[in-house]
């Protein structure tokens, strides 16, 4: 595949889906440009324990290092270029696809794979948390155990990273007050036996800065309001699609691949809220690179 553009394939995001797309494309001799806002496999670096990725992987950072090494190998072969940057918009045109970066750069290729995954929900995204004056609150899944031991910690939401974090830190001497809305109730079953948690269903939580911590005002689902001060607040409320301008969104904000321009391919977690798994993302990424390859072979790309 050759053309007048920057590459045969643009890949936005270098998680499992984006790296798989780039490696597959490079193996097919497609000139590939990958744009990554943070670092290769950034999300994987915070996953302490893995048990569902074929190949013997048991921790995310090792897999992230292996993906970075894969990309480096293909860079050395001269077929992949990795750019640090944040894409803000993708556009499918009749003869090309374009990606616009936040610094104004515009890249063009025969097709673009968008594999930007999901981002963590913040208090501003959910109706049950009121935290207008609170500073940025870090997500639980990125938290190190060291800074939390012996401190009073509130976790907002009972999303699945709670169980993952506790399994990854079996010896951490932490005590979490987990304040969760009714919608998260079904997720608490897998951590119900955990001694290091106090699970508390609430209808509303207010958070304001206090000396050395935060004042929490919790309205309990069973009735009554409780106000107390904690050392730290971590968020664990779920995620939302990291969709880019120019993509067609479904009613849930995700980006169904079949609704996009033919030159704009979506892979990995960004496709939908189900099936968000590393191995699935890798398969998706590989497939998304094969699509423009076969279109070009057939003379339709
Ligand atoms: C705490 C936690 C534990 C998990 N545990 C498991 C597990 O045990 N097993 C499992 O299978 N899955 C697990 N997952 C899910 C798994 O991490 C995802 O399914 C997988 O990473 C999705 O891959 P992806 O490539 O679609 O997206 P991501 O891995 O999210 O990669 C997206 C990449 O795109 C980049 N990016 C985003 N926006 C832009 C932009 N505008 N411009 C440029 N780059 C951008 C990001 O920096 C990121 O590197 C876990 C997730 C979390 C949060």
Short mmCIF file of C-alpha atoms and ligand atoms in Angstrom, two decimals:
data_model
loop_
_atom_site.label_atom_id
_atom_site.label_comp_id
_atom_site.label_asym_id
_atom_site.label_seq_id
_atom_site.Cartn_x
_atom_site.Cartn_y
_atom_site.Cartn_z
CA UNK A 1 0.00 0.00 0.00
CA UNK A 2 1.45 3.36 -0.92
CA UNK A 3 -0.11 6.78 -1.20
CA UNK A 4 0.63 10.45 -0.84
CA UNK A 5 -0.28 10.49 2.85
CA UNK A 6 1.79 10.40 6.06
CA UNK A 7 1.12 6.67 6.36
CA UNK A 8 -1.01 3.78 5.14
CA UNK A 9 -2.56 3.52 8.60
CA UNK A 10 -2.93 5.90 11.53
CA UNK A 11 -3.49 4.37 14.94
CA UNK A 12 -4.77 6.53 17.79
CA UNK A 13 -3.94 5.07 21.21
CA UNK A 14 -1.23 2.54 22.08
CA UNK A 15 -3.09 0.24 24.46
CA UNK A 16 -3.52 -3.47 23.64
CA UNK A 17 -5.86 -2.67 20.72
CA UNK A 18 -3.71 0.06 19.17
CA UNK A 19 -0.46 -1.89 19.50
CA UNK A 20 -2.05 -5.02 18.00
CA UNK A 21 -3.31 -2.90 15.07
CA UNK A 22 0.12 -1.36 14.51
CA UNK A 23 2.00 -4.67 14.73
CA UNK A 24 -0.42 -6.37 12.34
CA UNK A 25 -0.26 -3.45 9.89
CA UNK A 26 3.53 -3.35 10.01
CA UNK A 27 3.75 -7.10 9.43
CA UNK A 28 1.72 -6.48 6.25
CA UNK A 29 4.25 -3.81 5.23
CA UNK A 30 1.79 -0.95 5.85
CA UNK A 31 3.52 2.28 6.88
CA UNK A 32 1.98 2.99 10.25
CA UNK A 33 1.90 6.05 12.52
CA UNK A 34 0.80 5.54 16.12
CA UNK A 35 -0.23 8.55 18.23
CA UNK A 36 -0.26 8.02 22.01
CA UNK A 37 -1.17 10.69 24.57
CA UNK A 38 0.56 9.09 27.58
CA UNK A 39 2.77 6.00 27.18
CA UNK A 40 2.48 2.62 25.50
CA UNK A 41 0.16 0.38 27.54
CA UNK A 42 -0.48 3.14 30.07
CA UNK A 43 -3.58 1.51 31.54
CA UNK A 44 -1.93 -1.91 31.86
CA UNK A 45 0.78 -0.43 34.06
CA UNK A 46 -1.68 -0.09 36.94
CA UNK A 47 -3.09 -3.65 36.73
CA UNK A 48 -1.32 -5.58 39.46
CA UNK A 49 -2.88 -8.97 38.81
CA UNK A 50 -3.90 -10.62 35.50
CA UNK A 51 -5.36 -14.08 35.03
CA UNK A 52 -7.26 -14.02 31.73
CA UNK A 53 -4.64 -13.06 29.14
CA UNK A 54 -3.23 -16.04 27.21
CA UNK A 55 0.56 -16.30 27.08
CA UNK A 56 1.31 -16.60 30.78
CA UNK A 57 0.89 -12.94 31.67
CA UNK A 58 0.20 -12.43 35.38
CA UNK A 59 0.77 -8.67 35.76
CA UNK A 60 -0.08 -5.66 33.61
CA UNK A 61 3.31 -3.85 33.71
CA UNK A 62 5.11 -6.88 32.19
CA UNK A 63 2.59 -6.99 29.36
CA UNK A 64 2.91 -3.22 28.85
CA UNK A 65 6.71 -3.59 28.58
CA UNK A 66 6.27 -6.39 26.03
CA UNK A 67 3.90 -4.25 23.94
CA UNK A 68 6.37 -1.35 24.04
CA UNK A 69 9.13 -3.75 22.90
CA UNK A 70 6.91 -4.97 20.03
CA UNK A 71 6.40 -1.40 18.84
CA UNK A 72 10.13 -0.62 19.17
CA UNK A 73 11.00 -3.65 17.04
CA UNK A 74 8.68 -2.48 14.28
CA UNK A 75 10.02 1.08 14.62
CA UNK A 76 13.55 -0.26 14.09
CA UNK A 77 12.32 -2.03 10.95
CA UNK A 78 11.28 1.43 9.74
CA UNK A 79 7.62 0.65 9.27
CA UNK A 80 6.13 2.16 12.47
CA UNK A 81 6.47 5.70 13.82
CA UNK A 82 5.27 6.47 17.34
CA UNK A 83 4.29 10.07 18.07
CA UNK A 84 3.60 11.49 21.51
CA UNK A 85 0.44 13.58 21.26
CA UNK A 86 -3.28 13.80 21.85
CA UNK A 87 -5.67 13.45 18.94
CA UNK A 88 -8.77 15.61 19.24
CA UNK A 89 -10.59 14.86 16.00
CA UNK A 90 -10.74 12.22 13.26
CA UNK A 91 -12.36 12.67 9.87
CA UNK A 92 -13.12 10.18 7.11
CA UNK A 93 -12.88 11.64 3.61
CA UNK A 94 -13.47 10.05 0.21
CA UNK A 95 -9.77 9.33 -0.41
CA UNK A 96 -8.23 9.45 3.10
CA UNK A 97 -8.70 9.63 6.83
CA UNK A 98 -7.33 12.49 8.92
CA UNK A 99 -6.41 12.93 12.56
CA UNK A 100 -6.01 16.37 14.12
CA UNK A 101 -3.79 16.69 17.21
CA UNK A 102 -4.28 19.21 20.00
CA UNK A 103 -1.13 21.07 18.89
CA UNK A 104 -2.66 21.61 15.44
CA UNK A 105 -0.77 18.89 13.55
CA UNK A 106 -2.89 17.10 10.93
CA UNK A 107 -1.98 13.54 9.88
CA UNK A 108 -3.47 11.70 6.91
CA UNK A 109 -3.54 8.04 5.87
CA UNK A 110 -5.68 5.62 3.91
CA UNK A 111 -7.46 4.70 7.16
CA UNK A 112 -7.39 5.44 10.87
CA UNK A 113 -7.87 3.00 13.76
CA UNK A 114 -9.21 4.73 16.87
CA UNK A 115 -8.34 2.72 20.00
CA UNK A 116 -8.55 5.31 22.76
CA UNK A 117 -10.35 3.07 25.27
CA UNK A 118 -12.21 4.54 28.23
CA UNK A 119 -11.44 7.18 30.84
CA UNK A 120 -12.25 7.23 34.53
CA UNK A 121 -15.51 8.90 35.62
CA UNK A 122 -15.02 11.88 37.92
CA UNK A 123 -17.46 13.36 40.49
CA UNK A 124 -18.55 15.89 37.85
CA UNK A 125 -19.83 12.99 35.69
CA UNK A 126 -22.22 11.44 38.23
CA UNK A 127 -25.33 12.91 39.89
CA UNK A 128 -24.81 11.24 43.28
CA UNK A 129 -21.59 13.08 44.23
CA UNK A 130 -21.49 16.77 45.06
CA UNK A 131 -17.86 17.95 45.21
CA UNK A 132 -17.66 21.41 43.65
CA UNK A 133 -14.78 22.68 45.82
CA UNK A 134 -12.84 19.42 46.19
CA UNK A 135 -9.57 19.21 44.26
CA UNK A 136 -8.98 16.44 41.71
CA UNK A 137 -9.64 13.07 43.37
CA UNK A 138 -7.41 10.20 42.18
CA UNK A 139 -8.85 6.89 40.92
CA UNK A 140 -8.45 3.83 43.17
CA UNK A 141 -7.06 1.69 40.34
CA UNK A 142 -4.01 3.94 40.05
CA UNK A 143 -3.42 4.23 43.83
CA UNK A 144 -0.30 2.77 45.49
CA UNK A 145 -0.90 0.87 48.75
CA UNK A 146 1.96 2.58 50.64
CA UNK A 147 0.30 5.96 50.96
CA UNK A 148 -3.02 4.50 52.13
CA UNK A 149 -2.02 2.21 55.01
CA UNK A 150 -3.16 3.39 58.43
CA UNK A 151 -5.23 6.23 56.96
CA UNK A 152 -8.99 6.73 56.89
CA UNK A 153 -9.95 6.40 53.24
CA UNK A 154 -13.29 6.78 51.48
CA UNK A 155 -13.77 5.08 48.11
CA UNK A 156 -16.54 6.53 45.94
CA UNK A 157 -18.32 3.74 44.05
CA UNK A 158 -18.05 -0.05 44.06
CA UNK A 159 -16.92 -0.62 40.49
CA UNK A 160 -14.91 -3.78 39.69
CA UNK A 161 -11.41 -2.31 40.20
CA UNK A 162 -12.17 -2.55 43.94
CA UNK A 163 -11.82 -6.36 43.87
CA UNK A 164 -8.86 -6.18 41.49
CA UNK A 165 -7.04 -3.70 43.72
CA UNK A 166 -7.58 -5.79 46.87
CA UNK A 167 -6.41 -8.98 45.12
CA UNK A 168 -3.33 -7.18 43.84
CA UNK A 169 -2.51 -5.92 47.36
CA UNK A 170 -3.41 -8.89 49.59
CA UNK A 171 -1.16 -7.76 52.46
CA UNK A 172 -1.96 -4.04 52.38
CA UNK A 173 -3.21 -2.91 55.80
CA UNK A 174 -5.92 -0.60 54.47
CA UNK A 175 -9.44 0.13 55.64
CA UNK A 176 -11.77 1.54 52.98
CA UNK A 177 -15.21 3.06 53.59
CA UNK A 178 -16.90 2.33 50.26
CA UNK A 179 -19.83 4.67 49.56
CA UNK A 180 -21.78 3.38 46.57
CA UNK A 181 -25.11 4.16 44.82
CA UNK A 182 -27.89 1.60 44.31
CA UNK A 183 -26.69 1.01 40.75
CA UNK A 184 -23.44 -0.51 42.06
CA UNK A 185 -25.12 -2.87 44.54
CA UNK A 186 -24.78 -5.95 42.30
CA UNK A 187 -21.01 -5.39 42.04
CA UNK A 188 -20.49 -5.67 45.81
CA UNK A 189 -21.10 -9.44 45.90
CA UNK A 190 -17.54 -10.29 44.87
CA UNK A 191 -16.03 -8.20 47.70
CA UNK A 192 -18.68 -8.87 50.37
CA UNK A 193 -16.33 -11.17 52.37
CA UNK A 194 -13.43 -8.71 52.34
CA UNK A 195 -12.53 -7.64 55.90
CA UNK A 196 -10.79 -4.45 54.76
CA UNK A 197 -14.01 -2.83 53.47
CA UNK A 198 -17.04 -1.19 55.00
CA UNK A 199 -19.74 -1.14 52.33
CA UNK A 200 -22.32 1.61 52.67
CA UNK A 201 -25.10 2.22 50.14
CA UNK A 202 -25.87 5.93 49.86
CA UNK A 203 -28.17 8.20 47.88
CA UNK A 204 -25.92 11.29 47.87
CA UNK A 205 -22.40 12.23 49.02
CA UNK A 206 -21.04 15.73 49.61
CA UNK A 207 -17.25 16.29 49.71
CA UNK A 208 -15.53 19.48 50.85
CA UNK A 209 -11.86 20.07 51.65
CA UNK A 210 -11.02 20.00 55.41
CA UNK A 211 -7.66 20.54 57.19
CA UNK A 212 -5.47 17.53 56.20
CA UNK A 213 -8.30 15.79 54.38
CA UNK A 214 -11.95 15.96 53.37
CA UNK A 215 -15.29 16.33 55.10
CA UNK A 216 -17.77 13.75 53.86
CA UNK A 217 -21.54 14.12 54.20
CA UNK A 218 -23.24 10.85 53.32
CA UNK A 219 -26.99 10.40 52.96
CA UNK A 220 -27.58 6.71 53.65
CA UNK A 221 -29.96 4.67 51.51
CA UNK A 222 -31.58 3.34 54.69
CA UNK A 223 -32.19 6.90 55.94
CA UNK A 224 -30.10 9.33 57.96
CA UNK A 225 -27.13 11.56 57.23
CA UNK A 226 -23.62 11.08 58.58
CA UNK A 227 -20.82 13.66 58.44
CA UNK A 228 -17.17 12.75 59.10
CA UNK A 229 -13.60 13.68 58.13
CA UNK A 230 -11.26 11.35 56.22
CA UNK A 231 -7.60 11.52 55.15
CA UNK A 232 -8.14 10.61 51.50
CA UNK A 233 -10.88 10.10 48.89
CA UNK A 234 -10.42 7.79 45.90
CA UNK A 235 -12.82 7.47 42.98
CA UNK A 236 -14.06 4.10 41.71
CA UNK A 237 -17.24 5.04 39.84
CA UNK A 238 -16.61 3.39 36.51
CA UNK A 239 -15.55 4.76 33.18
CA UNK A 240 -16.78 6.53 30.07
CA UNK A 241 -15.71 6.13 26.46
CA UNK A 242 -12.74 8.28 25.39
CA UNK A 243 -14.53 9.21 22.18
CA UNK A 244 -13.02 11.73 19.78
CA UNK A 245 -14.77 14.46 17.86
CA UNK A 246 -15.76 13.17 14.43
CA UNK A 247 -16.79 9.70 15.63
CA UNK A 248 -20.44 8.62 15.52
CA UNK A 249 -21.65 7.86 19.04
CA UNK A 250 -24.35 5.43 20.13
CA UNK A 251 -26.90 6.40 22.79
CA UNK A 252 -24.50 5.18 25.51
CA UNK A 253 -21.62 7.34 24.25
CA UNK A 254 -19.65 4.38 22.85
CA UNK A 255 -18.65 4.19 19.17
CA UNK A 256 -20.19 1.26 17.27
CA UNK A 257 -17.73 0.30 14.49
CA UNK A 258 -20.54 -0.25 11.97
CA UNK A 259 -21.72 3.37 12.33
CA UNK A 260 -18.38 4.98 11.41
CA UNK A 261 -17.04 6.26 8.08
CA UNK A 262 -15.51 3.34 6.10
CA UNK A 263 -12.01 4.78 6.60
CA UNK A 264 -12.49 5.19 10.37
CA UNK A 265 -12.15 1.95 12.33
CA UNK A 266 -12.85 1.60 16.04
CA UNK A 267 -11.15 -1.08 18.16
CA UNK A 268 -10.98 -2.19 21.79
CA UNK A 269 -12.85 -0.78 24.79
CA UNK A 270 -14.13 2.20 22.80
CA UNK A 271 -16.51 -0.09 20.87
CA UNK A 272 -18.89 -0.78 23.73
CA UNK A 273 -19.26 -1.27 27.47
CA UNK A 274 -19.28 -5.07 27.29
CA UNK A 275 -16.30 -7.22 26.27
CA UNK A 276 -13.79 -4.78 27.77
CA UNK A 277 -10.87 -7.16 28.10
CA UNK A 278 -7.23 -7.09 27.05
CA UNK A 279 -7.36 -10.19 24.84
CA UNK A 280 -10.53 -8.96 23.13
CA UNK A 281 -8.92 -5.56 22.49
CA UNK A 282 -5.90 -7.25 20.91
CA UNK A 283 -8.08 -9.30 18.57
CA UNK A 284 -10.07 -6.21 17.65
CA UNK A 285 -6.92 -4.22 16.96
CA UNK A 286 -5.51 -6.90 14.68
CA UNK A 287 -8.79 -7.18 12.79
CA UNK A 288 -9.06 -3.40 12.36
CA UNK A 289 -5.68 -3.35 10.58
CA UNK A 290 -6.64 -6.24 8.29
CA UNK A 291 -9.77 -4.45 7.07
CA UNK A 292 -8.01 -1.61 5.15
CA UNK A 293 -5.31 -4.06 4.04
CA UNK A 294 -7.82 -6.32 2.27
CA UNK A 295 -9.73 -3.31 0.94
CA UNK A 296 -6.51 -2.08 -0.67
CA UNK A 297 -5.79 -5.56 -2.05
CA UNK A 298 -9.25 -5.60 -3.62
CA UNK A 299 -8.72 -2.11 -5.03
CA UNK A 300 -11.56 -0.64 -2.98
CA UNK A 301 -9.40 1.12 -0.37
C1 LIG B 1 -8.11 -1.56 37.21
C2 LIG B 1 -8.33 -2.31 35.94
C3 LIG B 1 -8.13 -3.67 35.93
C4 LIG B 1 -8.33 -4.39 34.75
N1 LIG B 1 -8.11 -5.73 34.78
C5 LIG B 1 -8.24 -6.45 33.65
C6 LIG B 1 -7.97 -7.85 33.65
O1 LIG B 1 -7.58 -8.44 34.65
N2 LIG B 1 -8.11 -8.51 32.47
C7 LIG B 1 -8.53 -7.91 31.32
O2 LIG B 1 -8.66 -8.58 30.29
N3 LIG B 1 -8.81 -6.59 31.31
C8 LIG B 1 -8.67 -5.86 32.43
N4 LIG B 1 -8.95 -4.50 32.42
C9 LIG B 1 -9.48 -3.90 31.18
C10 LIG B 1 -8.34 -3.65 30.19
O3 LIG B 1 -7.38 -2.79 30.77
C11 LIG B 1 -8.92 -3.04 28.92
O4 LIG B 1 -9.93 -3.87 28.40
C12 LIG B 1 -7.85 -2.83 27.86
O5 LIG B 1 -6.76 -2.07 28.34
C13 LIG B 1 -8.49 -2.13 26.64
O6 LIG B 1 -7.51 -1.89 25.69
P1 LIG B 1 -7.67 -0.67 24.66
O7 LIG B 1 -6.45 -0.71 23.82
O8 LIG B 1 -9.00 -0.72 24.02
O9 LIG B 1 -7.67 0.67 25.55
P2 LIG B 1 -6.62 1.23 26.61
O10 LIG B 1 -5.79 0.18 27.22
O11 LIG B 1 -7.42 2.11 27.50
O12 LIG B 1 -5.65 2.12 25.72
C14 LIG B 1 -6.05 3.34 25.17
C15 LIG B 1 -4.81 4.19 24.93
O13 LIG B 1 -5.20 5.34 24.19
C16 LIG B 1 -4.55 6.49 24.71
N5 LIG B 1 -5.39 7.63 24.39
C17 LIG B 1 -6.62 7.93 24.89
N6 LIG B 1 -7.10 9.05 24.31
C18 LIG B 1 -6.17 9.44 23.40
C19 LIG B 1 -6.11 10.52 22.47
N7 LIG B 1 -7.10 11.41 22.38
N8 LIG B 1 -5.01 10.64 21.70
C20 LIG B 1 -3.98 9.75 21.79
N9 LIG B 1 -4.00 8.70 22.67
C21 LIG B 1 -5.08 8.55 23.45
C22 LIG B 1 -4.46 6.21 26.21
O14 LIG B 1 -3.41 6.96 26.80
C23 LIG B 1 -4.18 4.71 26.22
O15 LIG B 1 -2.79 4.41 26.23
C24 LIG B 1 -8.75 -3.74 33.56
C25 LIG B 1 -8.93 -2.35 33.58
C26 LIG B 1 -8.72 -1.64 34.74
C27 LIG B 1 -8.91 -0.15 34.75
#
